Amino acid sequence: MLLSVGDDAGQILVRAGLFYTGIIAGCSCADDPGPVEEQNEYCEISVTIGKHSGKASLTLIR
């Protein structure tokens, strides 16, 4: 989900929210198979893209 977009002289700045499904597994012990459960999760990232090089860097915000 796009949260914001901006730019300055040399780079494009994007802030985005990502929704994904994580897995919480059991301890994987022989006597405790533990069910694999999916869990909906969310994080926010900052993407910086160089205007001249096209090089991108990502930073986890939360």
mmCIF file with all atom_site columns, C-alpha atoms in Angstrom:
data_model
loop_
_atom_site.group_PDB
_atom_site.id
_atom_site.type_symbol
_atom_site.label_atom_id
_atom_site.label_alt_id
_atom_site.label_comp_id
_atom_site.label_asym_id
_atom_site.label_entity_id
_atom_site.label_seq_id
_atom_site.pdbx_PDB_ins_code
_atom_site.Cartn_x
_atom_site.Cartn_y
_atom_site.Cartn_z
_atom_site.occupancy
_atom_site.B_iso_or_equiv
_atom_site.pdbx_formal_charge
_atom_site.auth_seq_id
_atom_site.auth_comp_id
_atom_site.auth_asym_id
_atom_site.auth_atom_id
_atom_site.pdbx_PDB_model_num
ATOM 1  C CA . MET A 1 1  ? 0.000  0.000   0.000   1.00 0.00 ? 1  MET A CA 1
ATOM 2  C CA . LEU A 1 2  ? 1.492  3.310   -1.075  1.00 0.00 ? 2  LEU A CA 1
ATOM 3  C CA . LEU A 1 3  ? 1.649  5.700   1.905   1.00 0.00 ? 3  LEU A CA 1
ATOM 4  C CA . SER A 1 4  ? 3.593  8.645   0.472   1.00 0.00 ? 4  SER A CA 1
ATOM 5  C CA . VAL A 1 5  ? 5.840  9.716   -2.408  1.00 0.00 ? 5  VAL A CA 1
ATOM 6  C CA . GLY A 1 6  ? 8.228  12.630  -2.580  1.00 0.00 ? 6  GLY A CA 1
ATOM 7  C CA . ASP A 1 7  ? 11.443 13.681  -4.239  1.00 0.00 ? 7  ASP A CA 1
ATOM 8  C CA . ASP A 1 8  ? 14.359 16.047  -4.025  1.00 0.00 ? 8  ASP A CA 1
ATOM 9  C CA . ALA A 1 9  ? 17.133 16.958  -6.431  1.00 0.00 ? 9  ALA A CA 1
ATOM 10 C CA . GLY A 1 10 ? 18.737 13.523  -6.531  1.00 0.00 ? 10 GLY A CA 1
ATOM 11 C CA . GLN A 1 11 ? 16.299 10.903  -5.299  1.00 0.00 ? 11 GLN A CA 1
ATOM 12 C CA . ILE A 1 12 ? 12.721 9.679   -5.149  1.00 0.00 ? 12 ILE A CA 1
ATOM 13 C CA . LEU A 1 13 ? 11.422 8.859   -1.680  1.00 0.00 ? 13 LEU A CA 1
ATOM 14 C CA . VAL A 1 14 ? 8.616  6.322   -1.240  1.00 0.00 ? 14 VAL A CA 1
ATOM 15 C CA . ARG A 1 15 ? 6.978  5.079   1.937   1.00 0.00 ? 15 ARG A CA 1
ATOM 16 C CA . ALA A 1 16 ? 4.928  1.893   1.598   1.00 0.00 ? 16 ALA A CA 1
ATOM 17 C CA . GLY A 1 17 ? 3.023  -0.550  3.771   1.00 0.00 ? 17 GLY A CA 1
ATOM 18 C CA . LEU A 1 18 ? 3.413  -4.264  3.049   1.00 0.00 ? 18 LEU A CA 1
ATOM 19 C CA . PHE A 1 19 ? 0.856  -6.908  3.996   1.00 0.00 ? 19 PHE A CA 1
ATOM 20 C CA . TYR A 1 20 ? 2.092  -10.493 4.087   1.00 0.00 ? 20 TYR A CA 1
ATOM 21 C CA . THR A 1 21 ? 1.390  -13.855 5.678   1.00 0.00 ? 21 THR A CA 1
ATOM 22 C CA . GLY A 1 22 ? 3.930  -15.125 8.198   1.00 0.00 ? 22 GLY A CA 1
ATOM 23 C CA . ILE A 1 23 ? 4.197  -18.615 9.629   1.00 0.00 ? 23 ILE A CA 1
ATOM 24 C CA . ILE A 1 24 ? 4.551  -19.462 13.294  1.00 0.00 ? 24 ILE A CA 1
ATOM 25 C CA . ALA A 1 25 ? 5.770  -23.033 13.507  1.00 0.00 ? 25 ALA A CA 1
ATOM 26 C CA . GLY A 1 26 ? 6.062  -25.342 16.508  1.00 0.00 ? 26 GLY A CA 1
ATOM 27 C CA . CYS A 1 27 ? 9.354  -26.192 18.157  1.00 0.00 ? 27 CYS A CA 1
ATOM 28 C CA . SER A 1 28 ? 9.939  -29.038 15.653  1.00 0.00 ? 28 SER A CA 1
ATOM 29 C CA . CYS A 1 29 ? 10.696 -31.505 18.432  1.00 0.00 ? 29 CYS A CA 1
ATOM 30 C CA . ALA A 1 30 ? 10.113 -35.179 17.644  1.00 0.00 ? 30 ALA A CA 1
ATOM 31 C CA . ASP A 1 31 ? 7.232  -35.428 20.121  1.00 0.00 ? 31 ASP A CA 1
ATOM 32 C CA . ASP A 1 32 ? 5.763  -31.965 19.459  1.00 0.00 ? 32 ASP A CA 1
ATOM 33 C CA . PRO A 1 33 ? 4.938  -31.511 15.777  1.00 0.00 ? 33 PRO A CA 1
ATOM 34 C CA . GLY A 1 34 ? 3.115  -28.222 16.482  1.00 0.00 ? 34 GLY A CA 1
ATOM 35 C CA . PRO A 1 35 ? 0.710  -27.096 13.801  1.00 0.00 ? 35 PRO A CA 1
ATOM 36 C CA . VAL A 1 36 ? 1.936  -24.548 11.293  1.00 0.00 ? 36 VAL A CA 1
ATOM 37 C CA . GLU A 1 37 ? -0.282 -21.487 11.643  1.00 0.00 ? 37 GLU A CA 1
ATOM 38 C CA . GLU A 1 38 ? -0.418 -18.584 9.236   1.00 0.00 ? 38 GLU A CA 1
ATOM 39 C CA . GLN A 1 39 ? -0.647 -15.092 10.656  1.00 0.00 ? 39 GLN A CA 1
ATOM 40 C CA . ASN A 1 40 ? -1.436 -11.903 8.772   1.00 0.00 ? 40 ASN A CA 1
ATOM 41 C CA . GLU A 1 41 ? 1.306  -9.336  9.310   1.00 0.00 ? 41 GLU A CA 1
ATOM 42 C CA . TYR A 1 42 ? 2.157  -5.765  8.263   1.00 0.00 ? 42 TYR A CA 1
ATOM 43 C CA . CYS A 1 43 ? 5.295  -3.655  8.064   1.00 0.00 ? 43 CYS A CA 1
ATOM 44 C CA . GLU A 1 44 ? 6.263  -0.271  6.657   1.00 0.00 ? 44 GLU A CA 1
ATOM 45 C CA . ILE A 1 45 ? 9.307  0.411   4.515   1.00 0.00 ? 45 ILE A CA 1
ATOM 46 C CA . SER A 1 46 ? 11.059 3.432   3.086   1.00 0.00 ? 46 SER A CA 1
ATOM 47 C CA . VAL A 1 47 ? 12.398 3.133   -0.462  1.00 0.00 ? 47 VAL A CA 1
ATOM 48 C CA . THR A 1 48 ? 14.972 5.601   -1.768  1.00 0.00 ? 48 THR A CA 1
ATOM 49 C CA . ILE A 1 49 ? 15.609 5.541   -5.526  1.00 0.00 ? 49 ILE A CA 1
ATOM 50 C CA . GLY A 1 50 ? 18.491 7.472   -7.093  1.00 0.00 ? 50 GLY A CA 1
ATOM 51 C CA . LYS A 1 51 ? 17.243 9.504   -10.058 1.00 0.00 ? 51 LYS A CA 1
ATOM 52 C CA . HIS A 1 52 ? 20.469 9.215   -12.028 1.00 0.00 ? 52 HIS A CA 1
ATOM 53 C CA . SER A 1 53 ? 21.546 5.662   -11.210 1.00 0.00 ? 53 SER A CA 1
ATOM 54 C CA . GLY A 1 54 ? 18.196 3.973   -10.562 1.00 0.00 ? 54 GLY A CA 1
ATOM 55 C CA . LYS A 1 55 ? 19.782 2.336   -7.513  1.00 0.00 ? 55 LYS A CA 1
ATOM 56 C CA . ALA A 1 56 ? 17.255 1.629   -4.773  1.00 0.00 ? 56 ALA A CA 1
ATOM 57 C CA . SER A 1 57 ? 17.672 1.065   -1.055  1.00 0.00 ? 57 SER A CA 1
ATOM 58 C CA . LEU A 1 58 ? 15.034 -0.203  1.348   1.00 0.00 ? 58 LEU A CA 1
ATOM 59 C CA . THR A 1 59 ? 14.772 0.524   5.060   1.00 0.00 ? 59 THR A CA 1
ATOM 60 C CA . LEU A 1 60 ? 12.413 -1.177  7.481   1.00 0.00 ? 60 LEU A CA 1
ATOM 61 C CA . ILE A 1 61 ? 10.510 1.495   9.440   1.00 0.00 ? 61 ILE A CA 1
ATOM 62 C CA . ARG A 1 62 ? 8.316  -0.678  11.649  1.00 0.00 ? 62 ARG A CA 1
#
